[in-house]
Short mmCIF file of C-alpha atoms in Angstrom, two decimals:
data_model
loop_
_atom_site.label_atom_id
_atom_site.label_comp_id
_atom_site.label_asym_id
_atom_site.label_seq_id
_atom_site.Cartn_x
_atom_site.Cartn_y
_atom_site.Cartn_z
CA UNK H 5 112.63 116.33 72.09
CA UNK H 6 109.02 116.34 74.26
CA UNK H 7 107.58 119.76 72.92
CA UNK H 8 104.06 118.59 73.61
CA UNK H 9 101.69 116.71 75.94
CA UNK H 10 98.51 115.12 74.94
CA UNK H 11 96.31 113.98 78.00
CA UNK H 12 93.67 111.43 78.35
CA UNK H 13 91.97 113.23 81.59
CA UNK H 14 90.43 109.73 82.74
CA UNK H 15 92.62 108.79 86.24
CA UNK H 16 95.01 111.85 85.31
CA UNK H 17 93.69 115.18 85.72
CA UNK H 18 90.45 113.46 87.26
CA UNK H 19 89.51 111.02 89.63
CA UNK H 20 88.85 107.53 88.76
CA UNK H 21 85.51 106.88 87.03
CA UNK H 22 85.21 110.18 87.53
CA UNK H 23 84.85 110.00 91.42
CA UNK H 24 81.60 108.29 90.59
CA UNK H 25 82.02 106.08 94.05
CA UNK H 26 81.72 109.41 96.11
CA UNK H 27 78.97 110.67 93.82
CA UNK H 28 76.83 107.43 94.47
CA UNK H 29 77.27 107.66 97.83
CA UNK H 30 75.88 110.88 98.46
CA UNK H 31 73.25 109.60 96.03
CA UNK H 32 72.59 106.66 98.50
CA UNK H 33 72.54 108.54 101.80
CA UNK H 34 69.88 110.81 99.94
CA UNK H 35 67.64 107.43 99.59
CA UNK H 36 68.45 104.83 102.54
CA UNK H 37 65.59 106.12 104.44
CA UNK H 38 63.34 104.67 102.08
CA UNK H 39 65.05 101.53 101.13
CA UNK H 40 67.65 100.57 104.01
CA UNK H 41 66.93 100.35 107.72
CA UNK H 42 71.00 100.51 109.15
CA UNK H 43 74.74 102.13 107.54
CA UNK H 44 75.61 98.55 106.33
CA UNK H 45 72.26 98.92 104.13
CA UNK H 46 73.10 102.61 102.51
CA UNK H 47 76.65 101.06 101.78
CA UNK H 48 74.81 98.38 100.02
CA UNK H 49 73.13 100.73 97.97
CA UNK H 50 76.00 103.17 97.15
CA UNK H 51 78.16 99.80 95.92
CA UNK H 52 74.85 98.70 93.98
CA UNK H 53 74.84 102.01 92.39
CA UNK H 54 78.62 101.86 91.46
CA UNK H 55 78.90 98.51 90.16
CA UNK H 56 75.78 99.33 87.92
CA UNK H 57 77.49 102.43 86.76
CA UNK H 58 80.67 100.72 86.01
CA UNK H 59 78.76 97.92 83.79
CA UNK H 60 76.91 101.00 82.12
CA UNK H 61 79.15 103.96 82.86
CA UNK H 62 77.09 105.69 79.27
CA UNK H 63 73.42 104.60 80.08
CA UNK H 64 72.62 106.12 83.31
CA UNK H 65 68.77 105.50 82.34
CA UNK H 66 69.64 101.78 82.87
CA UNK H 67 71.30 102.45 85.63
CA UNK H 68 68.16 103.94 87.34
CA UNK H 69 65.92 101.86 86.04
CA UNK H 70 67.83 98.50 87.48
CA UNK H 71 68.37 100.27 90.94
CA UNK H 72 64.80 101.45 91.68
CA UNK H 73 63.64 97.98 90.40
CA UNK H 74 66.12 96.11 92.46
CA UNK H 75 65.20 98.05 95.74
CA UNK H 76 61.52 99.01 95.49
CA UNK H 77 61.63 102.33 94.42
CA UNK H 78 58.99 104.64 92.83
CA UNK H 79 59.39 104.09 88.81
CA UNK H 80 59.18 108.27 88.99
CA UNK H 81 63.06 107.93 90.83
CA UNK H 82 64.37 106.67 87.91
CA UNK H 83 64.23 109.95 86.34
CA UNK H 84 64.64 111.87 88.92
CA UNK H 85 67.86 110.48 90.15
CA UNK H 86 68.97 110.32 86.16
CA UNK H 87 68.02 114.27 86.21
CA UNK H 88 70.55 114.70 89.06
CA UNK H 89 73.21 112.57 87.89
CA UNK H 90 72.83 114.75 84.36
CA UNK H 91 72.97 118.34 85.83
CA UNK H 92 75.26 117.53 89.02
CA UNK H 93 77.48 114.37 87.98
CA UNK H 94 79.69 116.54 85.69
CA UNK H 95 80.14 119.62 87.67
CA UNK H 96 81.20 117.29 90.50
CA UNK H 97 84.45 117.61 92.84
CA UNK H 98 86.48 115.23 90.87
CA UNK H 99 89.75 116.92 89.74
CA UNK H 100 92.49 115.67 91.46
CA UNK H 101 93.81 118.14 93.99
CA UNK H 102 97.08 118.87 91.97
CA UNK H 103 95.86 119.03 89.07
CA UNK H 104 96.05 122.88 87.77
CA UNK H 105 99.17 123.28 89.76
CA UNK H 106 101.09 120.56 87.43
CA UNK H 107 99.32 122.02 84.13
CA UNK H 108 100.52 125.24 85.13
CA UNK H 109 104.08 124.22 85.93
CA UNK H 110 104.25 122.33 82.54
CA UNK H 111 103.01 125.49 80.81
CA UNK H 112 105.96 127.86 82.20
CA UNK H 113 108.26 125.15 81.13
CA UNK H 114 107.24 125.65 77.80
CA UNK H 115 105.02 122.35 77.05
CA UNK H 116 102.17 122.43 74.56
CA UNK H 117 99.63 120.47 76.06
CA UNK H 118 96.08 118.90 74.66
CA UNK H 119 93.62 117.00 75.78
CA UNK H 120 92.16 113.98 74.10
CA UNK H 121 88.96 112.39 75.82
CA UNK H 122 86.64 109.64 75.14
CA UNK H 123 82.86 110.20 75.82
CA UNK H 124 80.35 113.67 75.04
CA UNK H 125 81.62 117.11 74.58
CA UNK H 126 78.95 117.77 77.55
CA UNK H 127 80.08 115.56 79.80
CA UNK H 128 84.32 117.05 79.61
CA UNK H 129 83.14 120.80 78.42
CA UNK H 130 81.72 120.86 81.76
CA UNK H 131 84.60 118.71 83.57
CA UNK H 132 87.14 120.72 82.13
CA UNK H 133 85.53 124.49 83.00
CA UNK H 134 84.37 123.59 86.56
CA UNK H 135 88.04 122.45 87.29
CA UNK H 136 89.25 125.62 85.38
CA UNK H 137 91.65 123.83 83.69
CA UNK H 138 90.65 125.04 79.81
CA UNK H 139 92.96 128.16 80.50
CA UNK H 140 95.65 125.62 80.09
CA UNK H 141 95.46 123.90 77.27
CA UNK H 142 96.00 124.76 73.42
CA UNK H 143 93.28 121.80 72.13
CA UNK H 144 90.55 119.20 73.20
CA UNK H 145 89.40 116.84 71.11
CA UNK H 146 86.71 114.62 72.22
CA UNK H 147 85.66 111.53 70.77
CA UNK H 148 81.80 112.19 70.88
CA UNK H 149 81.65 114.86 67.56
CA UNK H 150 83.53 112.61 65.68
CA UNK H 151 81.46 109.57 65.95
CA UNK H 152 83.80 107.77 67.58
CA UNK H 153 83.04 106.04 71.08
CA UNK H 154 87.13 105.70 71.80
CA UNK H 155 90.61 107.26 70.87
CA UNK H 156 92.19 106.24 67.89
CA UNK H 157 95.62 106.88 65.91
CA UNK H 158 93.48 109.12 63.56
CA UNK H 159 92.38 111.40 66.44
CA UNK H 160 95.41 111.44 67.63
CA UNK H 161 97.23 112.24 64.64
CA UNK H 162 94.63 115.59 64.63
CA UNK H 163 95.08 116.66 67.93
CA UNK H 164 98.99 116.94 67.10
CA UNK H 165 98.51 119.01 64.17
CA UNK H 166 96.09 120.76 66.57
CA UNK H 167 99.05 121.74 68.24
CA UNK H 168 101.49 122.27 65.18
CA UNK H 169 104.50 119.80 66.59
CA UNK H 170 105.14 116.35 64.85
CA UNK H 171 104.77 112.37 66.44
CA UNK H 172 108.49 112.77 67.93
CA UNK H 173 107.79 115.72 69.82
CA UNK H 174 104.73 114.66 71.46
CA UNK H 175 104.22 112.00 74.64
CA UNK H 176 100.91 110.72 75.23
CA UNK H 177 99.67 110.75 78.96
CA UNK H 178 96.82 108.19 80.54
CA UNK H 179 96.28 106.41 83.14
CA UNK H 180 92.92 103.81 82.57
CA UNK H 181 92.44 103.55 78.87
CA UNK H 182 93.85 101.14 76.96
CA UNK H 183 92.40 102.36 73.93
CA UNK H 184 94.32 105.74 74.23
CA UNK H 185 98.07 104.07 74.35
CA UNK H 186 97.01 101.71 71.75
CA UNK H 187 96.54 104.04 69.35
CA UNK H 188 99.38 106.30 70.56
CA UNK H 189 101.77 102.88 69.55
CA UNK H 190 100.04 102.65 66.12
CA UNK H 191 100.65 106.34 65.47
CA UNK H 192 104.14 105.98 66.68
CA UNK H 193 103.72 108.73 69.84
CA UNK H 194 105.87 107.68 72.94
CA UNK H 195 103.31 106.80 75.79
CA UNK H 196 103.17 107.62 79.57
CA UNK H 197 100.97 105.72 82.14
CA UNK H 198 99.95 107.34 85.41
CA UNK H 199 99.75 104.55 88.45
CA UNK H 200 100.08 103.94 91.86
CA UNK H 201 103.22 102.57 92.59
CA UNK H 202 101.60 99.36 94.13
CA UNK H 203 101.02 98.04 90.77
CA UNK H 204 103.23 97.06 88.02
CA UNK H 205 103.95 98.93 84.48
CA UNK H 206 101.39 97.61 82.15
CA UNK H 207 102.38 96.14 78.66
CA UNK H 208 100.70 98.78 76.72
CA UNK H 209 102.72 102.15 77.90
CA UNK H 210 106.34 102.70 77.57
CA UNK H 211 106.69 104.69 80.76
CA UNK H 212 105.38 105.21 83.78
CA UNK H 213 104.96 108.01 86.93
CA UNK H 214 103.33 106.92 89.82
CA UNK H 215 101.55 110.11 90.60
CA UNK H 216 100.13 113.07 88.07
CA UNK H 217 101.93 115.97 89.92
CA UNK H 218 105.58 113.67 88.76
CA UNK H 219 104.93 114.57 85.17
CA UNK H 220 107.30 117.48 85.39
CA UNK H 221 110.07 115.98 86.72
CA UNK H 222 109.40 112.63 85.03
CA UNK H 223 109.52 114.51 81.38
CA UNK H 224 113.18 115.02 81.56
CA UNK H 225 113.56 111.06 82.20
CA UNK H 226 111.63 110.53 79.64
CA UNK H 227 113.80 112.03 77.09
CA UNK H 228 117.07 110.63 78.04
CA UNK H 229 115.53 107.05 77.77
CA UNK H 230 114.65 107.37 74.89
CA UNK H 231 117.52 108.92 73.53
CA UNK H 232 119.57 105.72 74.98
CA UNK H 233 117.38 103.21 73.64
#
């Protein structure tokens, strides 16, 4: 029986690259004056800014660095735009909109839930509190203190004694990383992939809800497949 929830927050609880594309944009209407002359340009620069953050989503230094060089800028922008992206990028408006509504729900259903994240305890600590989704949740474990850059069966095998339940009882939740279900298949932990439903299941995830705020309903579906299988 599902007793407890362990959540990648990636695409889940949070935007998608952590709404980086809105972040950049904002960024880029900040700057156009100096670098674009029409709406088409400060797009340009916003999608520049993206795709370099995507290629480097952990370096934002070299993100900086390649945009001012590739548009002109001051050398003295890189670091100021890395000093913004630092102090403001985490605290941004990225949980989605449902999110602490469907935490709560599974909480007065009785789930144990836990989140397991890949990248610095700054970077989530900060994610997690501005959301105010911490009051939620019995454990995070975050890949950064343990010298690891991505989730493994080892972590994951923690963060359920974390929450004192075994493999069986738990389902792992995600939605981008494939690292995350990978090791939730070598640990034996039933997986869950959040997707729109315009694409297909992928190979790596044993189930799938189209949208976050499903979870509760899905969890009960859950169960009796595996139960038949």
């Amino acid at each position: 029986m599902i007793r407890a929830l362990l959540i990648e927050p990636e695409g889940t609880l949070f935007l998608p690259n952590n709404g980086a594309e809105a972040f950049f944009k904002e960024q880029a209407a900040r700057w156009s004056d100096a670098v674009a002359s029409n709406c088409d340009d400060e797009a340009r620069l916003a999608s520049r800014l993206y795709g370099l953050y995507t290629e480097n989503p952990k370096d934002p230094e070299l993100v900086y660095g390649e945009f001012v060089r590739e548009f002109g800028l001051p050398s003295a922008a890189a670091r100021f735009l890395a000093q913004e992206y630092k102090h403001a990028f985490p605290r941004g408006p990225q949980a989605r909109p449902e999110a602490r509504a469907t935490l709560g729900r599974l909480n007065r259903l009785g789930y144990r839930l836990g989140i397991v994240a890949e990248g610095t305890v700054r970077e989530q600590a900060a994610r997690l509190e501005s959301a105010r989704l911490i009051e939620f949740l019995e454990t995070v474990l975050i890949t950064e203190p343990h010298g690891r850059a991505t989730l493994d069966r080892e972590l994951l095998e923690q963060a359920i004694g974390c929450l004192g339940v075994t493999r069986a009882d738990t389902l792992y939740v995600g939605a981008s990383r494939r690292s995350g279900f990978e090791a939730a298949r070598e640990a034996g932990i039933a997986s869950l992939w959040i997707g729109e439903a315009q694409f297909s299941q992928p190979d790596f995830a044993a189930f799938r809800a189209c949208r976050f705020r499903e979870l509760p309903e899905m969890l009960d579906l859950v169960e009796a497949m595996r139960e038949a299988s």
